[in-house]
Amino acid sequence: MSRPDYLLFDRNTTALIYGMQTKAVQRMLDFDFCCKRDIPSVGAMIDPGKFGSHKVFWGKKEIFIPVYPDIKTALGNHPDIDVMINFASYRSSFDTTMEALEESQLRTIVVIAEGIPERLARHLREVAVEKKKVLIGPATVGGIAAGAFKVANTGGTIESIIDSKLHRPGSVGFVSKSGGMSNEAYNIIALNTDGLYEGIAIGGDAYPGSTLLEHLLRFEANPAIKMLVCLGEVGGEEEWKIVEAVKSKKITKPLVMWVTGTSIKYMPKGIQFGHAGAKADATRETAEAKNAALKEAGVVVPESFDDYDKAIKTTYERLVKEGVVKPVGEEEKPPVIPMDYSSAVAQGLVRKPTNFTCTISDDSKEELIYAGHKISKVIGENYSVGETIGLLWFKERLPKWAAEFMEIVIKLCADHGPAVSGAHNTIVTARAGKDLMSAVASGILTIGPRFGGAVAGAALMFKDALDRKLDPDEFIAEMKKKNIKIQGIGHRIKSLKNPDMRVVLLKEFAARNFPATRLLDYALEVEQLTTAKKDTLILNVDGCIGVLSVDMMYGLGWSEARIKEVVDGGGLNGLFLLGRTIGMIGHYMDQSRQKAALYRHPWDDILYDLPPLVE
Amino acid sequence: MAQRGIREYHGKKMLARHLDAYLEDSIGYDGKIVLVHSDTNWDELVSDNPWLKSEKLVAKPDQLFGKRGKHGLVLVNKEFDETRSWVQERLGKQQTVNGIDGVLTHFIIEPCVAHEVEYYAAIKSGADGDTIFFSLEGGINVEENWDKVVSIQVPVLKGIEGLDIEGRLPESLGKNRKLVGSFLKGLYKFFAAMHFAYLEINPFAIAGDNIIPLDLVAKLDDTAEYLCGKAWGDDLEFPAAFGQNLSPEEIKIRELDALSGASLKLTLLNPDGIIWNMVAGGGASVIYADTVCDLGFSKELAMYGEYSGNPSTNLTYEYAKVVLDLMTRKKDSQGRPKTLILGGGIANFTDVAKTFTGIIKALNEFGDKLKEVNARIFVRRGGPNYKEGLANLKAAAEKIGVPIEVHGPEYHMTRVVSDALKA
């Protein structure tokens, strides 16, 4: 699509965005929608090294913008693109801009990055001049062709854009260094004229890719632009070139201009205003000298910025009177952009029911919180592992004795050698070459009624018996009658005379630290009766953990309902699960250190007892 | 920032470290120079630089100002002990240089080299390329003899490679013509590779095959730090201009500025002034300061300040506190009300209501003090949520009992300045 040299952007311009600047792209498309453009102004994006696509809103609808790994591929697929907006960082902007300058298809390149070294920026400018391309920036927000095309984040929010009537063209061309002030200028122009036609911010660097004058000359050549407005700056020679251009009649359209920085002479020596270029080293470069020279050359220069709006208004009204411009009549309203869900939420305009509820931890705040305790408090006050478990399982900070009990249980359950089903499965899985998660998961999956699960089972049975005030002998009789094995009772080899050290330790700890051990005492009475029948029918470690866990909850003063909730919910198995995971991880690491080969169970250890062969 | 002055010491050290790499001939500079300040350990200095004891020395301050000779601040051709006491007598002393008061904090000491002629060399970067300047008559009078200065333009894209530097130098250089030509070419490559914006060696002398930079002034483009930081050296610093003695408040704002991604600036101009501009945005802040001055109130402008780059509520609060504290320390001697101008253009995406929350918090804290100095507040700002921000600010000031006027983008940006000055 060929456009005259003076015209960088129109309603059909499409751009390539270098960098995944998704917000900027959405803002460009929202602008397009307000301008009732037929096609989106972003043709493609570049995510270095990656092919893909990016989803954006086009009004209410969602569309895909193709993503390419490099400039050449993107342009090859989109022959209509003639603008590139380069969002690469200051470190890589030079190289990517140089690459873009080599592409004959591109006419305009906008460089957003701030902090590109001056020598490199100057080099880019020279190459652009040589290749007859327009380089806007570096260190710029870009520019805007009202009602046609918006560069990246120019103009601010869509509300500001509509307030400044940028969704439809007027007849004023504006150029300045500052991006922030160009926004203000568009507002001033909207308030005092028929609106902006095109506005460019060339960026605040010492060596901008294109100059104030070059853009003014483009505006001069564009018949749709009737009036020029410019904001200059202290420092540099650029404004003097404008003086020359006006004197030599290269600029003939009315130009309203003000050079900022008149206060610099009242500042201490060496103060640097916001822009790198804004520093006057010689009298010629002061704002006063430039304003005076511009005025003398015939430019409309106000007395101060305070009269800038009036100067623009007067000049515009003169053009109306002369019939050069026709004021706009009834303004057409731009289509409304649907509000983003996130902004609607932020403004409290919408609500929706939640699908999830969480009552234990919160990552949505500035700091992670466990049941009302900030992570900085948990670490700062050195909460023990037991206390941390208390927060996440029971939503309260447990007293020391209870937290310590949980830790003892975890330590006791941490491992029980390689032969038990959990560890065995972990080892076999590890040796099959699976990863840590799979190996440990396969071990965990064996935990249940027969392996490890007796903790919860024992707690349930003993508690139920005690609650029903059954005497130990009545309890044993009832279970026998129902033919149910009492969980937590019985060991393969241990007996009263040869006790399990783990059970001894637990009982000792409980005796010293628990306020009371009602259920343990009850279980021990049961044990007296069962061991009388067979000396290995002792209260085993699972049983002991189970009943003491219930005693712990009694000791914490929890209600029956709350205790029942924990016991019925199988929560006590969690203690075994948590503890044993430590061992399973250990077994996985052990096997993987050994580089143990695939395990195959020997045939001679299997009884093959199949039905007879069918002939 | 961009172009920033560096100490003569660092410029010469860089020259000594890197110049060789850019020279074809074996001319060079030995880099015998030390930097002395109040923390210098003189014994260590001597053991690291034994030449200090064996050669006659030159000493002078190194604080980005010139005309040191005219102010009697150059000591020439003295032994170490005398040089040391001369420097120690001056370190930490107040001094007026070129009309600016400041404290002498840094000196350099170098060997005193006997020489006959003094040459001038400078390289300056400009929009159309770099310019190399050379003169046979270097020294303090070079500007008066500017017609004798040879200038050679180096184009941006072609660079220096194809340029005949030697042929452009005066014939009267004689046997040194080749040497100087080669030196200037190397110096230019050094200048370009190190991202200098300005480099002046005035004067330099030639002793045998050695180039002796007698005096050096340099500016670096600080944005090239990511490319050249290593070559510049770990000890490189960009000192503040001489006499820029910052107040504790200015230092505090600099620290806040350095700590955050946002931009906060404060320069106190006249603490007794009655106009206090606290303006959002770099471009807008300059225009507000301009307008106060253009309307004839430059003497009453208390500060130049700016906050931008989406500062957090808390950062804005900290900034506003510093400004309000300075503003309310004493009443105006003529009993006039003090004016706070909370100005700004139309923000792009900064939530105006949010940043105003920080200002409101500070206003509430300083409520009584603001009333004591008869404060009035003028506000103008646009951008996301500006209506809410303005309404909040208005309500807060009215509650405190401080007169306030608020305006949005429909009001010309600086009109609050003329309103305030008229009132």
mmCIF file of C-alpha atoms in Angstrom, chain B residues 57-178:
data_model
loop_
_atom_site.group_PDB
_atom_site.id
_atom_site.type_symbol
_atom_site.label_atom_id
_atom_site.label_comp_id
_atom_site.label_asym_id
_atom_site.label_seq_id
_atom_site.Cartn_x
_atom_site.Cartn_y
_atom_site.Cartn_z
ATOM 1 C CA LEU B 57 55.438 16.679 41.786
ATOM 2 C CA VAL B 58 52.435 18.693 40.651
ATOM 3 C CA ALA B 59 49.227 18.875 42.745
ATOM 4 C CA LYS B 60 45.804 20.387 42.077
ATOM 5 C CA PRO B 61 42.138 19.902 43.024
ATOM 6 C CA ASP B 62 40.101 17.435 40.907
ATOM 7 C CA GLN B 63 36.487 18.514 41.258
ATOM 8 C CA LEU B 64 35.198 19.305 37.783
ATOM 9 C CA PHE B 65 36.193 22.958 37.749
ATOM 10 C CA GLY B 66 38.805 24.719 35.644
ATOM 11 C CA LYS B 67 40.996 27.799 35.940
ATOM 12 C CA ARG B 68 42.713 26.238 38.942
ATOM 13 C CA GLY B 69 45.943 28.124 38.264
ATOM 14 C CA LYS B 70 44.196 31.479 38.410
ATOM 15 C CA HIS B 71 42.868 30.614 41.865
ATOM 16 C CA GLY B 72 46.304 29.635 43.151
ATOM 17 C CA LEU B 73 45.260 26.012 43.382
ATOM 18 C CA VAL B 74 48.131 24.418 41.446
ATOM 19 C CA LEU B 75 51.374 23.460 43.158
ATOM 20 C CA VAL B 76 54.260 22.845 40.737
ATOM 21 C CA ASN B 77 57.630 21.132 40.961
ATOM 22 C CA LYS B 78 57.808 20.302 44.647
ATOM 23 C CA GLU B 79 59.108 17.352 46.682
ATOM 24 C CA PHE B 80 56.680 14.899 48.232
ATOM 25 C CA ASP B 81 56.671 16.257 51.797
ATOM 26 C CA GLU B 82 55.977 19.784 50.705
ATOM 27 C CA THR B 83 53.286 18.591 48.279
ATOM 28 C CA ARG B 84 51.664 16.524 50.983
ATOM 29 C CA SER B 85 51.437 19.378 53.476
ATOM 30 C CA TRP B 86 50.211 21.735 50.740
ATOM 31 C CA VAL B 87 47.382 19.327 49.922
ATOM 32 C CA GLN B 88 46.569 18.583 53.557
ATOM 33 C CA GLU B 89 46.318 22.290 54.334
ATOM 34 C CA ARG B 90 43.653 22.657 51.665
ATOM 35 C CA LEU B 91 41.634 19.464 52.013
ATOM 36 C CA GLY B 92 38.237 20.142 53.566
ATOM 37 C CA LYS B 93 38.637 23.915 53.250
ATOM 38 C CA GLN B 94 35.985 26.259 51.916
ATOM 39 C CA GLN B 95 36.981 27.856 48.627
ATOM 40 C CA THR B 96 35.375 30.210 46.153
ATOM 41 C CA VAL B 97 36.030 29.181 42.578
ATOM 42 C CA ASN B 98 34.640 31.041 39.588
ATOM 43 C CA GLY B 99 32.105 32.654 41.921
ATOM 44 C CA ILE B 100 30.866 29.405 43.458
ATOM 45 C CA ASP B 101 31.482 28.428 47.083
ATOM 46 C CA GLY B 102 32.396 24.864 47.803
ATOM 47 C CA VAL B 103 34.627 22.579 49.805
ATOM 48 C CA LEU B 104 37.869 21.162 48.421
ATOM 49 C CA THR B 105 37.577 17.414 48.790
ATOM 50 C CA HIS B 106 39.719 15.787 46.073
ATOM 51 C CA PHE B 107 43.233 16.482 44.781
ATOM 52 C CA ILE B 108 45.420 14.777 42.227
ATOM 53 C CA ILE B 109 49.195 14.467 42.409
ATOM 54 C CA GLU B 110 51.323 13.687 39.353
ATOM 55 C CA PRO B 111 55.000 13.832 38.423
ATOM 56 C CA CYS B 112 56.109 17.260 37.208
ATOM 57 C CA VAL B 113 57.287 16.722 33.645
ATOM 58 C CA ALA B 114 59.645 19.213 32.021
ATOM 59 C CA HIS B 115 58.331 20.170 28.579
ATOM 60 C CA GLU B 116 58.780 22.880 25.992
ATOM 61 C CA VAL B 117 55.667 23.008 23.840
ATOM 62 C CA GLU B 118 52.060 22.606 24.959
ATOM 63 C CA TYR B 119 49.580 21.206 22.458
ATOM 64 C CA TYR B 120 45.789 21.244 22.581
ATOM 65 C CA ALA B 121 43.588 18.293 21.686
ATOM 66 C CA ALA B 122 39.851 17.878 22.178
ATOM 67 C CA ILE B 123 37.104 15.678 20.815
ATOM 68 C CA LYS B 124 33.475 16.666 20.971
ATOM 69 C CA SER B 125 30.460 14.649 19.943
ATOM 70 C CA GLY B 126 27.685 16.350 18.008
ATOM 71 C CA ALA B 127 24.572 15.466 16.085
ATOM 72 C CA ASP B 128 26.390 15.249 12.744
ATOM 73 C CA GLY B 129 29.467 13.448 14.024
ATOM 74 C CA ASP B 130 32.454 13.983 16.249
ATOM 75 C CA THR B 131 34.933 16.800 15.869
ATOM 76 C CA ILE B 132 38.633 16.534 16.664
ATOM 77 C CA PHE B 133 40.317 19.811 17.588
ATOM 78 C CA PHE B 134 44.054 20.345 17.623
ATOM 79 C CA SER B 135 46.232 23.353 18.244
ATOM 80 C CA LEU B 136 49.969 23.942 18.491
ATOM 81 C CA GLU B 137 49.265 26.524 21.109
ATOM 82 C CA GLY B 138 47.602 24.743 23.973
ATOM 83 C CA GLY B 139 47.199 26.010 27.474
ATOM 84 C CA ILE B 140 44.893 28.479 29.103
ATOM 85 C CA ASN B 141 44.815 30.832 26.138
ATOM 86 C CA VAL B 142 43.552 28.373 23.578
ATOM 87 C CA GLU B 143 40.163 30.028 23.345
ATOM 88 C CA GLU B 144 41.733 33.383 22.545
ATOM 89 C CA ASN B 145 43.687 31.750 19.722
ATOM 90 C CA TRP B 146 40.757 29.708 18.372
ATOM 91 C CA ASP B 147 41.580 30.674 14.765
ATOM 92 C CA LYS B 148 44.740 28.581 15.076
ATOM 93 C CA VAL B 149 42.782 25.470 16.057
ATOM 94 C CA VAL B 150 42.536 22.767 13.393
ATOM 95 C CA SER B 151 39.188 20.966 13.435
ATOM 96 C CA ILE B 152 38.589 17.627 11.775
ATOM 97 C CA GLN B 153 35.071 16.290 11.366
ATOM 98 C CA VAL B 154 34.602 12.534 11.791
ATOM 99 C CA PRO B 155 31.380 11.386 10.101
ATOM 100 C CA VAL B 156 29.050 9.109 12.063
ATOM 101 C CA LEU B 157 28.905 6.128 9.764
ATOM 102 C CA LYS B 158 32.306 6.201 8.034
ATOM 103 C CA GLY B 159 34.279 6.758 11.210
ATOM 104 C CA ILE B 160 37.958 7.680 11.377
ATOM 105 C CA GLU B 161 39.483 4.745 9.513
ATOM 106 C CA GLY B 162 39.747 6.385 6.088
ATOM 107 C CA LEU B 163 40.638 9.872 7.370
ATOM 108 C CA ASP B 164 44.140 11.285 6.905
ATOM 109 C CA ILE B 165 44.657 12.953 10.267
ATOM 110 C CA GLU B 166 48.377 13.536 9.919
ATOM 111 C CA GLY B 167 47.916 15.409 6.625
ATOM 112 C CA ARG B 168 45.455 17.823 8.272
ATOM 113 C CA LEU B 169 47.905 18.824 11.019
ATOM 114 C CA PRO B 170 50.103 21.905 10.675
ATOM 115 C CA GLU B 171 53.438 21.315 8.873
ATOM 116 C CA SER B 172 55.191 23.209 11.624
ATOM 117 C CA LEU B 173 54.742 20.210 13.917
ATOM 118 C CA GLY B 174 57.859 18.899 12.182
ATOM 119 C CA LYS B 175 59.128 15.583 13.430
ATOM 120 C CA ASN B 176 56.219 15.305 15.850
ATOM 121 C CA ARG B 177 53.622 15.469 13.059
ATOM 122 C CA LYS B 178 53.481 11.732 12.526
#
